Coordinates of C-alpha atoms in Angstrom, one line a residue:
Chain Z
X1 CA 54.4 -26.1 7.2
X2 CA 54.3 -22.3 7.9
X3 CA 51.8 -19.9 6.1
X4 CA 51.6 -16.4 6.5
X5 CA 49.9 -13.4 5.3
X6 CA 53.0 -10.9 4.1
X7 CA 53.4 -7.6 2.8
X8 CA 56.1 -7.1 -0.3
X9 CA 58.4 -5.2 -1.8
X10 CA 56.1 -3.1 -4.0
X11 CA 53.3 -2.4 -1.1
X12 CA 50.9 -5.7 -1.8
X13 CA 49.5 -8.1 0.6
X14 CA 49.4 -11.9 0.0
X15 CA 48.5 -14.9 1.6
X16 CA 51.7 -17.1 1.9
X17 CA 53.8 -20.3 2.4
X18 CA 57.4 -20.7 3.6
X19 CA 59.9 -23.1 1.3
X20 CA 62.6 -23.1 3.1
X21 CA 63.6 -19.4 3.7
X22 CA 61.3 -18.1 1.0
X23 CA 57.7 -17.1 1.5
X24 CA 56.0 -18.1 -1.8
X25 CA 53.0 -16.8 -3.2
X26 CA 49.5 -18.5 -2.4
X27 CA 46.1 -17.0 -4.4
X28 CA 44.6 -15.3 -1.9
X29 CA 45.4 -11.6 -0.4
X30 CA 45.3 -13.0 2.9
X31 CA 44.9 -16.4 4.9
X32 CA 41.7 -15.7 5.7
X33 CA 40.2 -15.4 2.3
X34 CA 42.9 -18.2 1.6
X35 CA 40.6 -20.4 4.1
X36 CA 37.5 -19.8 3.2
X37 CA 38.2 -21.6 0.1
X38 CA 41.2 -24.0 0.8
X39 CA 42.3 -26.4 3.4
X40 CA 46.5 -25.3 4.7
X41 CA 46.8 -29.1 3.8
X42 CA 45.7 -28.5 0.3
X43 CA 47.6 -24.8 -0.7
X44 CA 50.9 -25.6 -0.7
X45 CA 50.6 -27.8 -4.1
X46 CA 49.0 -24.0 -5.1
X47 CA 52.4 -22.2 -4.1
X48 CA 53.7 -20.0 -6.8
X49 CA 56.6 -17.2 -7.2
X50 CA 58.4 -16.0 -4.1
X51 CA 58.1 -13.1 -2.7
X52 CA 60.7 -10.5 -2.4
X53 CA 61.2 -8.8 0.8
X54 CA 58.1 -10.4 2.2
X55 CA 57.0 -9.8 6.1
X56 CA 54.7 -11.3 8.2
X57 CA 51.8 -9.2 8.8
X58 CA 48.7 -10.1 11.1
X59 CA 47.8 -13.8 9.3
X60 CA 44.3 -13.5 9.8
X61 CA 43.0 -10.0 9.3
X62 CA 38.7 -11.2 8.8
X63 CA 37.9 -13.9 11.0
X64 CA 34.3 -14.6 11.5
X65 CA 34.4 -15.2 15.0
X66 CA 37.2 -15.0 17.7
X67 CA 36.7 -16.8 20.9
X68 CA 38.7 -16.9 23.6
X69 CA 39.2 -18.9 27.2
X70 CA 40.0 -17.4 30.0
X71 CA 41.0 -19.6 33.4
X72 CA 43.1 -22.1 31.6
X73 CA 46.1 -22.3 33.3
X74 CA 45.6 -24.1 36.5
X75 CA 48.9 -21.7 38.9
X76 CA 47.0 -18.1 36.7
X77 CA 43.3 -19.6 38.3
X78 CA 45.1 -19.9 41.4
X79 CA 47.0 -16.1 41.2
X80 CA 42.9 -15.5 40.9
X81 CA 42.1 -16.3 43.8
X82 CA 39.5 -19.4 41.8
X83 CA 39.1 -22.9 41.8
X84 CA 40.0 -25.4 38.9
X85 CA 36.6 -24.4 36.6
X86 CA 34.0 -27.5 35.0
X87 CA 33.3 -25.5 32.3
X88 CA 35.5 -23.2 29.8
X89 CA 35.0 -19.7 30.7
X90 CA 34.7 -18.0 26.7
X91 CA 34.2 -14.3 25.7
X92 CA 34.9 -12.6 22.0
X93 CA 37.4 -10.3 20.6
X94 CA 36.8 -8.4 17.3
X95 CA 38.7 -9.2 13.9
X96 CA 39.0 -4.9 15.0
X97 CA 40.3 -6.1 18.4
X98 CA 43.8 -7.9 16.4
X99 CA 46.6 -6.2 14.9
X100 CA 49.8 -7.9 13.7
X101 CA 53.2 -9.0 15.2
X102 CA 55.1 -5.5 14.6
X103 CA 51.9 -2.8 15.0
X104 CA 51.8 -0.7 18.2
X105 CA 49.1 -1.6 20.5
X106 CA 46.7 1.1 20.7
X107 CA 45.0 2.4 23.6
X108 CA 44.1 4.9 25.5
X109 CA 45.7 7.0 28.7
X110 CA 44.8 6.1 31.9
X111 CA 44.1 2.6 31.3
X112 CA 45.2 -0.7 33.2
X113 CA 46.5 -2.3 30.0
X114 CA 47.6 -5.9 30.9
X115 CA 49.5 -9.1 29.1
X116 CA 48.2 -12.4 28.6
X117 CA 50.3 -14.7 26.0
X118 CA 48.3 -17.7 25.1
X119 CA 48.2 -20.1 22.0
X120 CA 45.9 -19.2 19.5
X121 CA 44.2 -22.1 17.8
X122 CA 43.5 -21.6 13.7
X123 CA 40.0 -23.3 13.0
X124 CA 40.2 -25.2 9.1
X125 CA 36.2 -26.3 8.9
X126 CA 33.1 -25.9 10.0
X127 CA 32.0 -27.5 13.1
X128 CA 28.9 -27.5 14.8
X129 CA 27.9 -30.3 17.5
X130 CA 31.4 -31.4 17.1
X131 CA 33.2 -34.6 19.3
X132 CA 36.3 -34.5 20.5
X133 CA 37.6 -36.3 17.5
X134 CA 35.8 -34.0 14.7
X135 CA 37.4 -30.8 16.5
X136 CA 41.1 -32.2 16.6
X137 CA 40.5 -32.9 12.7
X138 CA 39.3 -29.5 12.5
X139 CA 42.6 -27.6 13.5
X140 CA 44.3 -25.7 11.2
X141 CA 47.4 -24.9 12.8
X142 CA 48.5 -22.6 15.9
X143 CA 49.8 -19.4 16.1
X144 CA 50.7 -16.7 18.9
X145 CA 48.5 -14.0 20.9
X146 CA 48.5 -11.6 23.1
X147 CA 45.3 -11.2 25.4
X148 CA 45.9 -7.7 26.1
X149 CA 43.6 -7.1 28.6
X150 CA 42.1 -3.4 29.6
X151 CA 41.8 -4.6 33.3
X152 CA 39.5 -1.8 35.0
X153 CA 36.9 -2.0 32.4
X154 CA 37.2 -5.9 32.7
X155 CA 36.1 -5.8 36.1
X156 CA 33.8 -2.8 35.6
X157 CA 31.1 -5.4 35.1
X158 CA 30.5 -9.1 35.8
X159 CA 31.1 -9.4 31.8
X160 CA 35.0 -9.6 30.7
X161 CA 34.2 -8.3 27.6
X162 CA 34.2 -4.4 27.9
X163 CA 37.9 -5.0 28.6
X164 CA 38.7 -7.7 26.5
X165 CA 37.6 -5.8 22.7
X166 CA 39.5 -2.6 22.6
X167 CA 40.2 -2.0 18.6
X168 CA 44.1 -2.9 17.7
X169 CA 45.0 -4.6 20.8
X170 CA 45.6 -7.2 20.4
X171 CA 48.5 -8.8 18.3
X172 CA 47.9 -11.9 16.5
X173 CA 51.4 -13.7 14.1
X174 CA 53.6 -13.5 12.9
X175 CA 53.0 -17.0 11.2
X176 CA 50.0 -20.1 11.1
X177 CA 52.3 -23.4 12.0
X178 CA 50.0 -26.7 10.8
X179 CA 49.5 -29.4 13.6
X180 CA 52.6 -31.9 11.6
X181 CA 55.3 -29.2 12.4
X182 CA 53.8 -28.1 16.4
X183 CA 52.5 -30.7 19.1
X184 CA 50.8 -28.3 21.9
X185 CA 49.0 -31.2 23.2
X186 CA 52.5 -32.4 24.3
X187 CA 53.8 -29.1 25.1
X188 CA 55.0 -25.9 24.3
X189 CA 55.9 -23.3 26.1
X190 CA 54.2 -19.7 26.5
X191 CA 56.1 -17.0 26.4
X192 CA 56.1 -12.7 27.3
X193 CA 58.5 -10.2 27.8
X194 CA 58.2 -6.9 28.7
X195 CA 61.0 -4.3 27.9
X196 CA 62.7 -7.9 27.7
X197 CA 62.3 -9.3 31.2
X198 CA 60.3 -12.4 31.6
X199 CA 56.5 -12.1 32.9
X200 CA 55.4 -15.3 32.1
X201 CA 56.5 -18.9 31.1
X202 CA 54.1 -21.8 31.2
X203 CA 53.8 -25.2 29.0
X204 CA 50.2 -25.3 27.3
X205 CA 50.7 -29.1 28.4
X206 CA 48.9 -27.8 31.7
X207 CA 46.1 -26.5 29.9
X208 CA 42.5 -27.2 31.6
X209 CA 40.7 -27.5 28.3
X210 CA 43.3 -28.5 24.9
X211 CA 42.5 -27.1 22.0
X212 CA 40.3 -29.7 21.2
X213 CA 38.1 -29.7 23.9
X214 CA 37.3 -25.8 23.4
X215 CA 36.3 -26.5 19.3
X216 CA 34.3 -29.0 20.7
X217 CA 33.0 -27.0 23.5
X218 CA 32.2 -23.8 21.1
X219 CA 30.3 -25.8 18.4
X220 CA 28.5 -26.8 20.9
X221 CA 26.6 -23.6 20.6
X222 CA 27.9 -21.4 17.5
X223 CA 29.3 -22.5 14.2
X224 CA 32.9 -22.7 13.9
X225 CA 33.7 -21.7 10.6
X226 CA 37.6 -22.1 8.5
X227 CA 39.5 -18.9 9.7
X228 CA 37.8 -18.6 13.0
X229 CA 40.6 -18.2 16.0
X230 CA 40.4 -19.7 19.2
X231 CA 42.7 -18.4 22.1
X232 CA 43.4 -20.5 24.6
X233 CA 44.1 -18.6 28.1
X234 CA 47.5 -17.4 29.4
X235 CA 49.2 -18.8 32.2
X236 CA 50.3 -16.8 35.8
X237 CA 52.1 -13.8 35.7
X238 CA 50.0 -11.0 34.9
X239 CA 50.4 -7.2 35.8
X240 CA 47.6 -7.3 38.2
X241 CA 48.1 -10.4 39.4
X242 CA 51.5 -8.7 41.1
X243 CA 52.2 -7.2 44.6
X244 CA 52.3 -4.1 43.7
X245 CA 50.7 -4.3 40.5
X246 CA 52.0 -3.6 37.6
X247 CA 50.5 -2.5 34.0
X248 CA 51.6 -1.1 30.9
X249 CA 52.8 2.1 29.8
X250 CA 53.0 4.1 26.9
X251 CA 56.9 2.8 25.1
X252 CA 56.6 -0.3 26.8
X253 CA 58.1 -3.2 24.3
X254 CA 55.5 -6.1 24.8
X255 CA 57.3 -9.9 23.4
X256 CA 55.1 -12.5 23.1
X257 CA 56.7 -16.4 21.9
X258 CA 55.8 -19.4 21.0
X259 CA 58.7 -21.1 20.0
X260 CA 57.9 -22.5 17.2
X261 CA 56.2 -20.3 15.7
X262 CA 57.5 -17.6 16.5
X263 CA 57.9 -13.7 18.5
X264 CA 55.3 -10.5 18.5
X265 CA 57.4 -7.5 19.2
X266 CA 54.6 -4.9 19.9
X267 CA 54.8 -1.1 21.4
X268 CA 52.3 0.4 23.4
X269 CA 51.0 3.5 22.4
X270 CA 48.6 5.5 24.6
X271 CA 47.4 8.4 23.5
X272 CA 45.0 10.3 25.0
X273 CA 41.3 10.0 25.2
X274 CA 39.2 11.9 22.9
X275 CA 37.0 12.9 25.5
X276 CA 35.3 12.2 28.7
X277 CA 33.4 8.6 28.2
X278 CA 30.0 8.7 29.4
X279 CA 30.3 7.3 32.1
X280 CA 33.8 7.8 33.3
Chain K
X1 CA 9.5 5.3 7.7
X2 CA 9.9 1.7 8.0
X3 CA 12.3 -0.6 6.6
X4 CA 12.6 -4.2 6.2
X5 CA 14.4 -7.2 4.6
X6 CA 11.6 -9.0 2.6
X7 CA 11.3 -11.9 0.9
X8 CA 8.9 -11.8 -2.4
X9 CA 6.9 -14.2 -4.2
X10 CA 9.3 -15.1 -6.4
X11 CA 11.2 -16.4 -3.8
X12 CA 13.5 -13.5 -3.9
X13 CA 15.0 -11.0 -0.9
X14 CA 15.4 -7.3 -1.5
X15 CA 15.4 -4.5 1.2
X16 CA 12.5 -2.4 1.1
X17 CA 10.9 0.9 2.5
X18 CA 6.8 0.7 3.9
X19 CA 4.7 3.1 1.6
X20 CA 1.6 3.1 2.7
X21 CA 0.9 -0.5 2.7
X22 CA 3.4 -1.8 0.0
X23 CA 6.5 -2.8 0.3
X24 CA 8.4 -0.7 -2.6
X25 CA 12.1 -2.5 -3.7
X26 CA 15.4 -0.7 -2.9
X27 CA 18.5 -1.3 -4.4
X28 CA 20.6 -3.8 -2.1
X29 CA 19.3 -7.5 -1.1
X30 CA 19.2 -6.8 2.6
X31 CA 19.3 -3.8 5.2
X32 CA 22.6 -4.9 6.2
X33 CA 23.7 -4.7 2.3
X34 CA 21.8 -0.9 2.0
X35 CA 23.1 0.2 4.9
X36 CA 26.8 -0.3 4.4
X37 CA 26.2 2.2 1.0
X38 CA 23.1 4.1 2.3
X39 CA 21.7 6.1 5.1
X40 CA 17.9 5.3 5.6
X41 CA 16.7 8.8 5.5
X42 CA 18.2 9.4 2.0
X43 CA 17.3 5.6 0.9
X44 CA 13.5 6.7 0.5
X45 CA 14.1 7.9 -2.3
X46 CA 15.6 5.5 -4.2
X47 CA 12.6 3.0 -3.8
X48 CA 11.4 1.3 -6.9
X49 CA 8.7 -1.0 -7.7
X50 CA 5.9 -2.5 -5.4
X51 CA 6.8 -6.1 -4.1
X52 CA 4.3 -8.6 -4.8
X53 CA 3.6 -10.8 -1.5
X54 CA 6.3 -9.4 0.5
X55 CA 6.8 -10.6 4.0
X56 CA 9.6 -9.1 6.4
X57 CA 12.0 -11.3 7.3
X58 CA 15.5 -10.6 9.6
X59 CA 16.3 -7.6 9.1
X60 CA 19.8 -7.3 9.3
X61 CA 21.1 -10.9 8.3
X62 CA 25.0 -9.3 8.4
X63 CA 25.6 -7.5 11.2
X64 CA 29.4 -7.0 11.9
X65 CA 28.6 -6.4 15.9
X66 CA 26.0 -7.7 18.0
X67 CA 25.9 -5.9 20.8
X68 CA 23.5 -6.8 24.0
X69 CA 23.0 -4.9 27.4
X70 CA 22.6 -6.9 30.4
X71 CA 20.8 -5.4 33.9
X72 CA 19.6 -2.4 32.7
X73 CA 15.9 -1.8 33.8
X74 CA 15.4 -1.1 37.7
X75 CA 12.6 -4.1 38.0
X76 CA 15.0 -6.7 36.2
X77 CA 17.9 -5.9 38.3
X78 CA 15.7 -6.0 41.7
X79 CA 14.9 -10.0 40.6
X80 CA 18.4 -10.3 39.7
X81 CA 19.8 -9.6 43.2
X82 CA 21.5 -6.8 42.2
X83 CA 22.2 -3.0 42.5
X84 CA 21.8 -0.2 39.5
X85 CA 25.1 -0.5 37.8
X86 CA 27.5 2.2 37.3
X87 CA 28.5 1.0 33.8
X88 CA 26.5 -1.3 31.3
X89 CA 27.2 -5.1 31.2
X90 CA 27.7 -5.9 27.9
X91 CA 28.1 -9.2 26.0
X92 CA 27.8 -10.1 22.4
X93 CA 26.2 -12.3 20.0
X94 CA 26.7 -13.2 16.5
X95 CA 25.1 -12.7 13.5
X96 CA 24.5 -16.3 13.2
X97 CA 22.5 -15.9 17.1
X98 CA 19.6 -14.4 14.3
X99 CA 16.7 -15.3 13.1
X100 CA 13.7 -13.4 11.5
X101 CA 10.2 -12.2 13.2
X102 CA 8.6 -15.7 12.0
X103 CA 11.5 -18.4 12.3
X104 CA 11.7 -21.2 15.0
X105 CA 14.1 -20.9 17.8
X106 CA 16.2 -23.9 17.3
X107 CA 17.3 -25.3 20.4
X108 CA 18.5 -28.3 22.0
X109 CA 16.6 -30.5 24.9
X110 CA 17.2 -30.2 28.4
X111 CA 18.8 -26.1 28.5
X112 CA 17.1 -23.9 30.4
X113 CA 15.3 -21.7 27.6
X114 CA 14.4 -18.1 28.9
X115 CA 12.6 -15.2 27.1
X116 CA 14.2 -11.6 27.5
X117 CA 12.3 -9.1 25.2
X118 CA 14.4 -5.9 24.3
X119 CA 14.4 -2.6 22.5
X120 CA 17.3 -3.0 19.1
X121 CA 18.6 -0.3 17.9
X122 CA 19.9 0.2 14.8
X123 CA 23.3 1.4 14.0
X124 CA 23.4 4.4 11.1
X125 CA 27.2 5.6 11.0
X126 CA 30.5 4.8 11.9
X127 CA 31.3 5.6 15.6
X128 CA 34.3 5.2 17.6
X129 CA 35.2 7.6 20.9
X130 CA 31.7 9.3 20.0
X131 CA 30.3 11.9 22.6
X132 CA 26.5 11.5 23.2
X133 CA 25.6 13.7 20.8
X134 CA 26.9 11.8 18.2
X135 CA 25.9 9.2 18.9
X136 CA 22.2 10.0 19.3
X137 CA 23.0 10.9 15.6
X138 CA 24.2 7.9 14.7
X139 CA 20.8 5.9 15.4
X140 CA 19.2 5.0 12.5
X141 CA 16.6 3.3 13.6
X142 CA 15.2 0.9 15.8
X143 CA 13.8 -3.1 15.8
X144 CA 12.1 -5.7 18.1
X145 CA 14.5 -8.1 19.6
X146 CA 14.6 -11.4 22.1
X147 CA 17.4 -12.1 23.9
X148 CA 16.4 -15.5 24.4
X149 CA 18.6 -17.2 26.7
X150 CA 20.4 -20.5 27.5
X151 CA 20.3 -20.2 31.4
X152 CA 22.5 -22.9 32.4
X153 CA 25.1 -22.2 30.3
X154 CA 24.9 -18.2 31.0
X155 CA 25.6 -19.3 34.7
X156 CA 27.9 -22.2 33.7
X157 CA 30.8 -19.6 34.2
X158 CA 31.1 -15.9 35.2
X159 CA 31.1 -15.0 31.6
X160 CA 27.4 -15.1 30.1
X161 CA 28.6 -15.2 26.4
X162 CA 28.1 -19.4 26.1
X163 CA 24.7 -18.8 27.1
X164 CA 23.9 -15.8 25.0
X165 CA 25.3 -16.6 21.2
X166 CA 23.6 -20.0 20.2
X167 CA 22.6 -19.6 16.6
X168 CA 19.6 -19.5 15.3
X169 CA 18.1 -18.4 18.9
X170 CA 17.2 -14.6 19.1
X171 CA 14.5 -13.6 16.9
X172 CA 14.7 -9.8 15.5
X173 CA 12.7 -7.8 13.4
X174 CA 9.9 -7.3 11.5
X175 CA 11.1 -4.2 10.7
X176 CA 13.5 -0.8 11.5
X177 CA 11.5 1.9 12.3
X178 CA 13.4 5.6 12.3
X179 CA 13.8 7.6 14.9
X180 CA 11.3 10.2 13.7
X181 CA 8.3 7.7 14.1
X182 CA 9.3 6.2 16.7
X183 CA 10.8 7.7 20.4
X184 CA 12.3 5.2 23.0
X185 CA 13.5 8.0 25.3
X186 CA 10.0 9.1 25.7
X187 CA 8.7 5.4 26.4
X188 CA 8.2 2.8 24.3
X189 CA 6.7 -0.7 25.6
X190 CA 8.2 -3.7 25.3
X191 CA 5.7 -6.6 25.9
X192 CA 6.3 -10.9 25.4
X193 CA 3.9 -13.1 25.8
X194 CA 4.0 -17.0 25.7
X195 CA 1.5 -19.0 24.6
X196 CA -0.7 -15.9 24.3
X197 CA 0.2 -15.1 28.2
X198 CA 1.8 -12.1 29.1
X199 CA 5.3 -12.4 30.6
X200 CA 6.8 -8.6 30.1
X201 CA 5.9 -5.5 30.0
X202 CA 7.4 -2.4 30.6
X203 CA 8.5 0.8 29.0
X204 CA 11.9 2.1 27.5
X205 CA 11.6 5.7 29.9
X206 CA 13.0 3.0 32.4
X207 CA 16.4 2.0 31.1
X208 CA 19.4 2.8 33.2
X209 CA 21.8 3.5 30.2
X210 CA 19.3 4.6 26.9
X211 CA 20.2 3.8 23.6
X212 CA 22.4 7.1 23.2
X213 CA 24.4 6.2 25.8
X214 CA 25.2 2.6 24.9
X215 CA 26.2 3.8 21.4
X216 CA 28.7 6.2 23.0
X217 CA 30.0 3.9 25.8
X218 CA 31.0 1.0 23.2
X219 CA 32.2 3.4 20.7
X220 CA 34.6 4.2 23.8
X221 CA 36.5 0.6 23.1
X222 CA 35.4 -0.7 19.8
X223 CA 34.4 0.8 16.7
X224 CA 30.3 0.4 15.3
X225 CA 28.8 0.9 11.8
X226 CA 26.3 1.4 9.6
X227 CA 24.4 -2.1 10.3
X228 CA 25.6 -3.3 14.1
X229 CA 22.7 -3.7 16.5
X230 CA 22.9 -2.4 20.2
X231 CA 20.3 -4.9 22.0
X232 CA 19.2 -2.1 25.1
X233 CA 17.9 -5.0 27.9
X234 CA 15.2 -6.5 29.5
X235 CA 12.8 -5.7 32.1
X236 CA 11.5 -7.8 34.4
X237 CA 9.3 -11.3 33.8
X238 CA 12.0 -13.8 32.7
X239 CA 11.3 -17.1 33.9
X240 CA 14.6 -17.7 36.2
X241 CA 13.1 -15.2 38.1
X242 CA 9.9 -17.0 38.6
X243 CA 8.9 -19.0 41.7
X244 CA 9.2 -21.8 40.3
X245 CA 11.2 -21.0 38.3
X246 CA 9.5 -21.8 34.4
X247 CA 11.8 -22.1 31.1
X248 CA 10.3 -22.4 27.5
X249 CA 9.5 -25.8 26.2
X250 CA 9.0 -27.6 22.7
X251 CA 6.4 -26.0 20.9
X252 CA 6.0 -23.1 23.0
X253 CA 5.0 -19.8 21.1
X254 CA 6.7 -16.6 22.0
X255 CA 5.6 -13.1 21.1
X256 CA 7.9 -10.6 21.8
X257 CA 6.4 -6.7 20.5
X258 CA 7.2 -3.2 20.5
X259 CA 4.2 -1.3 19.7
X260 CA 4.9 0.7 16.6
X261 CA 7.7 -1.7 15.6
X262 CA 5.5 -5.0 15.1
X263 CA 5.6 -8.4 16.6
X264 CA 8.0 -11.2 16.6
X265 CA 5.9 -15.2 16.7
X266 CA 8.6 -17.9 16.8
X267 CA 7.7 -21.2 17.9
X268 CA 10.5 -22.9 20.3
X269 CA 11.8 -26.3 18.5
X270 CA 14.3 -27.9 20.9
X271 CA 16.3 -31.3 19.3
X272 CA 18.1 -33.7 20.9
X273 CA 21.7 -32.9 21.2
X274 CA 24.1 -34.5 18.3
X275 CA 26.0 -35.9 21.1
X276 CA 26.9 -35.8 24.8
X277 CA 29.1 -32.2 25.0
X278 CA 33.0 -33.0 26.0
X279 CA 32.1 -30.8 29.6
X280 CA 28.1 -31.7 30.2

């Protein structure tokens, strides 16, 4: 099954499932309010009218939490210069950081704005001090990301985050494919374009951690609550990973696929910056 | 004037402003309820009755960002290795990291458990590219935090988050006091003790990057509001640091104060682990 969040015809917002070319109606404005009180497995018996002229939109606008792995991919370690890690290496993004599968990606001037595709995982319960087995139960379904990455603030610091949680960066759709429809643990592949020539192409069968070993991993130490994304690391391939390197400008069409589930067709706008930060 | 979340005899929870020595109700069940509608200075004034047997509790249960500086007093990044930073490390925790001036800090056996008291300060408006200035503006007040710490998994990987955001672990509170009571660029002190000893002590005139210029540098690459806490550092004192090194154990009583804010007394309570974590 696919479920969306899609904007109609007359300007509304809803959370939604597809029956056969036709996104129908589920009771929630969005799938994250349509999580909080419903399993994916459960809301397509809800399904009502269909939608006229409906369009994906970013699926989960209010998640709680969004946790993401970097060093993931064992040839993007390597194009790091690192060794194959023990441990996931995790750091947040903002429900602000996401925007959806058509918005422009908006940053700033002057930036080293980078790509990452990766698989994002959709969390469907709580888990805390969850096994292996409890966190594979747990998944939702998948969907796609881009890890846009703001590379000279990342390694302004030892911390990741700085560059990792600019606000509508980073796009999140178009649609939420349940676990019966998409087998990542076998494989599929990772996909980005840029101004459409191939950057990166990986299988998320070579993940280090599965998706199931991160839920674990996180509940470990926060609650994973229905709603909740988890991103799962991009493979090789990235702009500053390149000889010379290479990072986004402003126009530059970004494609990120899954397929599967599906393409995010994003443009990057940079504007310029409002002022001098602080410390510049 | 000082604000807190409170609960009352009744069992209830209401924000509430200190006058004199009552707690007087105001019109939202929590800070981080008042604060989305209200600016402190003009929520003075809508205080009602006195609150039988109030007691502060967290103040902020909601925040939407959780913001924490890392190496950002001179002693603490001397037993740290390091050099003064050019830009603030910052990680993040979650509102569910929280817990009030009187909870235990619920833990698990055998982490490394490390005390790191800190200056919070309390988001007042919505900020986002904001100059100094501004965001001096924007403070609305400030609180007593611990940025208690889960050692081995901080240094697990280079990213510190997974040993920064377990819940229920970081104790903040008793109260917000505003800015014109209280003046951290001046120097305030920020003291923890454990088990009556005293492990830190050192004064806010000290911090690399104050709290106006942590507001402005985040506001740089994500947006804060009314409610978000900015969590400025810790000096030095922290038991990695020690030789031997010393980490908190069951039972172990940690004070972490702020003269002029009040004192935080939570009692470590570490569990067995559920189960064996999929990466131990």
């Amino acid at each position: 099954m696919q479920f969306a969040t899609v904007t109609t015809e007359g300007g509304g917002r809803s959370a939604a499932v597809l029956d056969g070319s036709d996104w129908r109606a589920l009771p929630a404005p969005d799938l994250s309010a349509l999580l909080a009180t419903t399993a994916l497995r459960d809301a397509a018996g809800l399904a009502g009218e269909v939608l006229a002229g409906a369009e994906p939109t970013l699926p989960l606008p209010a998640p709680g939490k969004v946790i993401c792995c970097g060093l993931n991919y064992a040839d993007h370690i390597a194009e790091t210069g690192r060794e194959l890690p023990r441990h996931p290496t995790l750091f947040p993004k903002y429900a602000d950081t996401l925007v959806g599968p058509a918005d422009d990606l908006e940053l700033r001037e002057g930036l080293q704005v980078d790509w990452e595709v990766e698989l994002a995982v959709v969390v469907g319960a709580t888990l805390r001090e969850a096994d292996r087995d409890a966190a594979l139960a747990a998944i939702a379904g998948y969907s796609v990301a881009n890890d846009i990455s703001v590379r000279d603030w990342q390694y302004r610091t030892i911390a990741w985050f700085q560059g990792k949680a600019w606000d509508r960066s980073t796009p999140v759709g178009p649609v939420v494919v349940t676990p019966d429809e998409l087998d990542p643990f076998a494989g599929v592949e990772v996909i980005c374009r840029v101004n459409g020539e191939e950057v990166q192409r990986a299988s998320t069968k070579t993940l280090v951690f599965d998706a199931a070993d991160l839920l674990a991993y996180i509940s470990t130490f926060t609650t994973l609550r229905p709603g909740d994304l988890v991103l799962t690391g991009t493979p090789g391939g990235v702009g500053i990973a390149r000889d010379p390197q290479r990072f986004l400008e402003d126009g530059d069409v970004v494609e990120t696929e899954i397929p599967g589930i599906g393409v995010l067709r994003n443009t990057v706008r940079l504007a310029p910056a409002r002022h001098t930060p602080v410390h510049p």
